[in-house]
mmCIF file of C-alpha atoms in Angstrom:
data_model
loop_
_atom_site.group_PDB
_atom_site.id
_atom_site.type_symbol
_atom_site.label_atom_id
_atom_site.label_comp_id
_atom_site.label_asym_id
_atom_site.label_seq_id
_atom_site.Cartn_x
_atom_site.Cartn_y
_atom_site.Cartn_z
ATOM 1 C CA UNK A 14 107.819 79.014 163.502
ATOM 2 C CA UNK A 15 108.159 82.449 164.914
ATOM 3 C CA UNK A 16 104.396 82.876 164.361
ATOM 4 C CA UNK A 17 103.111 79.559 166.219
ATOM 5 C CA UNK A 18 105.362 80.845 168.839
ATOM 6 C CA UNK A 19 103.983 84.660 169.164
ATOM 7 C CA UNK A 20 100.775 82.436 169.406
ATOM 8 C CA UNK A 21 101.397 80.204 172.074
ATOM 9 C CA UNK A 22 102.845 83.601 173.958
ATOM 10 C CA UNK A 23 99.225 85.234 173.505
ATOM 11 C CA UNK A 24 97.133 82.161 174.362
ATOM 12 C CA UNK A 25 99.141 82.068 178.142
ATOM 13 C CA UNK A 26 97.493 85.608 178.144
ATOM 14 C CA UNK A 27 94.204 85.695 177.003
ATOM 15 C CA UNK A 28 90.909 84.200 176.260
ATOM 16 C CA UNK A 29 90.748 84.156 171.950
ATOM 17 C CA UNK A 30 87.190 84.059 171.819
ATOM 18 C CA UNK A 31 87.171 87.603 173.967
ATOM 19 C CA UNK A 32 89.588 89.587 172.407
ATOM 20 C CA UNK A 33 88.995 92.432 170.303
ATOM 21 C CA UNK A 34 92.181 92.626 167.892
ATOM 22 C CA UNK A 35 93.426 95.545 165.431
ATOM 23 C CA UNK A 36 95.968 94.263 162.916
ATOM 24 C CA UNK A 37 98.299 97.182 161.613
ATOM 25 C CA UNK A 38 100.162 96.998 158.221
ATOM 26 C CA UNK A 39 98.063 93.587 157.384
ATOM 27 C CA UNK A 40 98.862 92.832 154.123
ATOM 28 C CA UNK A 41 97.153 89.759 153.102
ATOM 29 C CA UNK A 42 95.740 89.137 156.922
ATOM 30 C CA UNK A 43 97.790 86.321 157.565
ATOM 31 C CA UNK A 44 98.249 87.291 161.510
ATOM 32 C CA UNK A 45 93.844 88.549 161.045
ATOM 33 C CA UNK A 46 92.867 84.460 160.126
ATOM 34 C CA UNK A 47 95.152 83.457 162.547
ATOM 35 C CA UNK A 48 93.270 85.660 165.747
ATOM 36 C CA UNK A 49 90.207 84.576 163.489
ATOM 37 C CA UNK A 50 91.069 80.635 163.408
ATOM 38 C CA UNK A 51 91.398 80.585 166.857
ATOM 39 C CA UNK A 52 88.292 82.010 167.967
ATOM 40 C CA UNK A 53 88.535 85.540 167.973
ATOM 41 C CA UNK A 54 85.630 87.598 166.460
ATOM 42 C CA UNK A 55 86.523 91.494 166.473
ATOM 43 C CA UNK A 56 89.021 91.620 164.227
ATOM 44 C CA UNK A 57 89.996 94.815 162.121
ATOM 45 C CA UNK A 58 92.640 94.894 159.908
ATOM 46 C CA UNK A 59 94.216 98.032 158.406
ATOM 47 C CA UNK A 60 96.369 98.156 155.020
ATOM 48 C CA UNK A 61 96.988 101.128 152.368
ATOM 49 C CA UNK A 62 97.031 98.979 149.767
ATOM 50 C CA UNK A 63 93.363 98.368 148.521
ATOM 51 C CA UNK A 64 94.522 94.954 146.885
ATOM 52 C CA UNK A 65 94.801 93.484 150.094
ATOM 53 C CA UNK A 66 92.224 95.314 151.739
ATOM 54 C CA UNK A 67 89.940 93.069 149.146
ATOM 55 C CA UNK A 68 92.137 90.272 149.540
ATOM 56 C CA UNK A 69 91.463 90.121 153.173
ATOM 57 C CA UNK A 70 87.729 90.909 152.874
ATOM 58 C CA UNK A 71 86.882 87.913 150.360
ATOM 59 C CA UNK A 72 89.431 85.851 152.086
ATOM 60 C CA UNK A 73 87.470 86.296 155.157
ATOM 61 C CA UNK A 74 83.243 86.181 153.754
ATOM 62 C CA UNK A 75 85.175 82.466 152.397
ATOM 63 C CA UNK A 76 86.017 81.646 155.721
ATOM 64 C CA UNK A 77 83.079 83.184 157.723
ATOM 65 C CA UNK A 78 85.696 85.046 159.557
ATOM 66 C CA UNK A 79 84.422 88.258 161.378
ATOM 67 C CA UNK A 80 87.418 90.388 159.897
ATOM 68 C CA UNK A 81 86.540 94.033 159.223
ATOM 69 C CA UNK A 82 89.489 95.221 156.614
ATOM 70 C CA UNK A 83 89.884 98.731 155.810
ATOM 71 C CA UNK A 84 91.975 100.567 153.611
ATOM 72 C CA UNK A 85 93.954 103.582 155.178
ATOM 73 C CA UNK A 86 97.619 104.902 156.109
ATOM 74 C CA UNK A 87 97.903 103.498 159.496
ATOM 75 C CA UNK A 88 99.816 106.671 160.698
ATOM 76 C CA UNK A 89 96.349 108.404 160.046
ATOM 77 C CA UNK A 90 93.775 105.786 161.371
ATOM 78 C CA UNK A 91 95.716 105.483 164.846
ATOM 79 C CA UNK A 92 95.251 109.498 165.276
ATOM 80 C CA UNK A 93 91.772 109.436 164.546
ATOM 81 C CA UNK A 94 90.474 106.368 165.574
ATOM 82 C CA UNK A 95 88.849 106.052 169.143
ATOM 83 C CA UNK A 96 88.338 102.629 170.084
ATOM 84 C CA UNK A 97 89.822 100.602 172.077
ATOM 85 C CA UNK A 98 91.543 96.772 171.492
ATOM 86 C CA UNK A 99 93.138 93.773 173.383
ATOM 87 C CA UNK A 100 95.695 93.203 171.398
ATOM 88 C CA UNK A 101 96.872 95.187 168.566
ATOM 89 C CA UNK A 102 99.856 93.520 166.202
ATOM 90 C CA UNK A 103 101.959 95.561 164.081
ATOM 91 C CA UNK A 104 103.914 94.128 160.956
ATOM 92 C CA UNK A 105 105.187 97.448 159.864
ATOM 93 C CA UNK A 106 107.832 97.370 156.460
ATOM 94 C CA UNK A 107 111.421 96.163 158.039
ATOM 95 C CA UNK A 108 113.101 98.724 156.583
ATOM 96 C CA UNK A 109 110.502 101.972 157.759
ATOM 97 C CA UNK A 110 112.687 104.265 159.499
ATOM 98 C CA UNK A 111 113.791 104.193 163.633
ATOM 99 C CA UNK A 112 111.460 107.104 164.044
ATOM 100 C CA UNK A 113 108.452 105.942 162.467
ATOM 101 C CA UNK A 114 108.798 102.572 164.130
ATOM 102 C CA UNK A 115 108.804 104.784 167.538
ATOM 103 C CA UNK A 116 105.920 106.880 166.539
ATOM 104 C CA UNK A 117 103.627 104.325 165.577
ATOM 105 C CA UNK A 118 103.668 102.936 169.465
ATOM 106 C CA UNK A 119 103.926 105.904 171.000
ATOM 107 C CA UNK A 120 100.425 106.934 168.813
ATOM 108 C CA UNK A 121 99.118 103.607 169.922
ATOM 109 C CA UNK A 122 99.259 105.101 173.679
ATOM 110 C CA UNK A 123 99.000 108.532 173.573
ATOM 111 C CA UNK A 124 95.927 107.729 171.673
ATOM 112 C CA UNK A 125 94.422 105.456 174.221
ATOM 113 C CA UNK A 126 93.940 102.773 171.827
ATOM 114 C CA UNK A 127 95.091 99.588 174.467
ATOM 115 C CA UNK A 128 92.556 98.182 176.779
ATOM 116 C CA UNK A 129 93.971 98.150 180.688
ATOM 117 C CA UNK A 130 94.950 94.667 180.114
ATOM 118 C CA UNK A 131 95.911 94.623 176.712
ATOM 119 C CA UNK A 132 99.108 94.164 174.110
ATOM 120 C CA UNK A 133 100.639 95.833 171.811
ATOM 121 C CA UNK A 134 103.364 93.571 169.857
ATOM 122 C CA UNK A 135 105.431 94.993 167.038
ATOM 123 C CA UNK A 136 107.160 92.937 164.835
ATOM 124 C CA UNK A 137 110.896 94.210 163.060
ATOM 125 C CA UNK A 138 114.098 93.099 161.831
ATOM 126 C CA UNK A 139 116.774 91.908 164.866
ATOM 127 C CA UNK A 140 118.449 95.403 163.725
ATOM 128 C CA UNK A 141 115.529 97.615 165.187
ATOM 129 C CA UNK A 142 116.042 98.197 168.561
ATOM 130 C CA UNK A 143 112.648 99.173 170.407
ATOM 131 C CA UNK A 144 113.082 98.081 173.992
ATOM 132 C CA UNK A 145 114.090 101.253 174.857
ATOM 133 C CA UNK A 146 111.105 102.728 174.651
ATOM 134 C CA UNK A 147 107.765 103.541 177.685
ATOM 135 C CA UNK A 148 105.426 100.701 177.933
ATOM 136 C CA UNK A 149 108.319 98.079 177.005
ATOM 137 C CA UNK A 150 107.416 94.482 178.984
ATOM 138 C CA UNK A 151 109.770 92.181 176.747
ATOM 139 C CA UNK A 152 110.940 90.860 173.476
ATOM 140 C CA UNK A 153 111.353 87.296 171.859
ATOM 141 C CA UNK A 154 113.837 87.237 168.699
ATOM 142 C CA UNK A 155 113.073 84.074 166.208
ATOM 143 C CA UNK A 156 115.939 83.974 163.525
ATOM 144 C CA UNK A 157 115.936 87.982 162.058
ATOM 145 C CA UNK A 158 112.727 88.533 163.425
ATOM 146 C CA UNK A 159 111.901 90.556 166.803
ATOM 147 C CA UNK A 160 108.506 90.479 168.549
ATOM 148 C CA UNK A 161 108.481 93.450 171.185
ATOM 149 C CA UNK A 162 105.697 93.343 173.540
ATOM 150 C CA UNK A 163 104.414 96.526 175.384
ATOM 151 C CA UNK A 164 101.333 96.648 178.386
ATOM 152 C CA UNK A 165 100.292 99.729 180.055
ATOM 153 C CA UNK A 166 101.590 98.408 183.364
ATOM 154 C CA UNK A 167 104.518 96.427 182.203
ATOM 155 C CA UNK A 168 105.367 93.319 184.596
ATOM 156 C CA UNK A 169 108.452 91.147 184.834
ATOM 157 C CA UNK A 170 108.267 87.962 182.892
ATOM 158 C CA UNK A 171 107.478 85.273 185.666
ATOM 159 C CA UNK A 172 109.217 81.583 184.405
#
């Protein structure tokens, strides 16, 4: 449920078949086939464990998905890595740390990684509070789960 609705969120916002998506913490690439199913062909996906880094790239050859999965700690790939994305989704662990949760977005900006109009959505427990934080626009809670949304010029929800 709470994914069908982060998707109808992102397709009031943008054009699938343009976007150029990095998924953080990706595990199996559930959130990667969903950008993918919908149209979207620059997708990378980024995991430490090399299980689902294969996972996600046979998943993806089966599917004729354009999904680019690479194994690395995301910590490290976001302070070396240079290019730019639409929309970039983070599924970190629930239970990482306040600080780390903070640090990962604040790397996501400092390191220029958001396109003018793009995203950045995080997804944590209800008992993370991120809202707080530069580059907040707004949040969407489904059951325990939290989507917070950040844009380089954050504007007021319009109903």
């Amino acid at each position: 449920m709470s994914k069908e609705a982060l998707f109808n969120i992102l397709n009031n916002h943008f054009n699938f078949s343009e976007l150029k998506v990095l998924d953080l913490f990706s595990g199996t690439g559930n959130i990667s086939y969903e950008f993918g199913s919908r149209g979207c062909e620059d997708i990378t996906s980024i995991d430490g464990d090399m299980g689902c880094v294969n996972f996600i790239k046979k998943t993806a050859k089966e599917f004729d998905l354009n999904i680019t999965a690479i194994k690395s700690d995301v910590f490290k790939f976001l302070e070396k890595h240079k290019a730019s994305y639409d929309i970039i989704f983070a599924d970190p662990p629930y239970g990482m740390e306040q600080k780390e949760f903070e640090k990962l977005i604040e790397l996501v900006f400092e390191s220029n990684l958001l396109d003018d109009e793009g995203m950045l959505i995080v997804e944590h427990s209800k008992h993370t509070k991120l809202n707080h934080l530069e580059h907040f626009s707004f949040e969407k809670n489904y059951g325990g789960s939290v989507f917070t949304f950040y844009e380089l010029e954050s504007e007021e929800e319009t109903e």
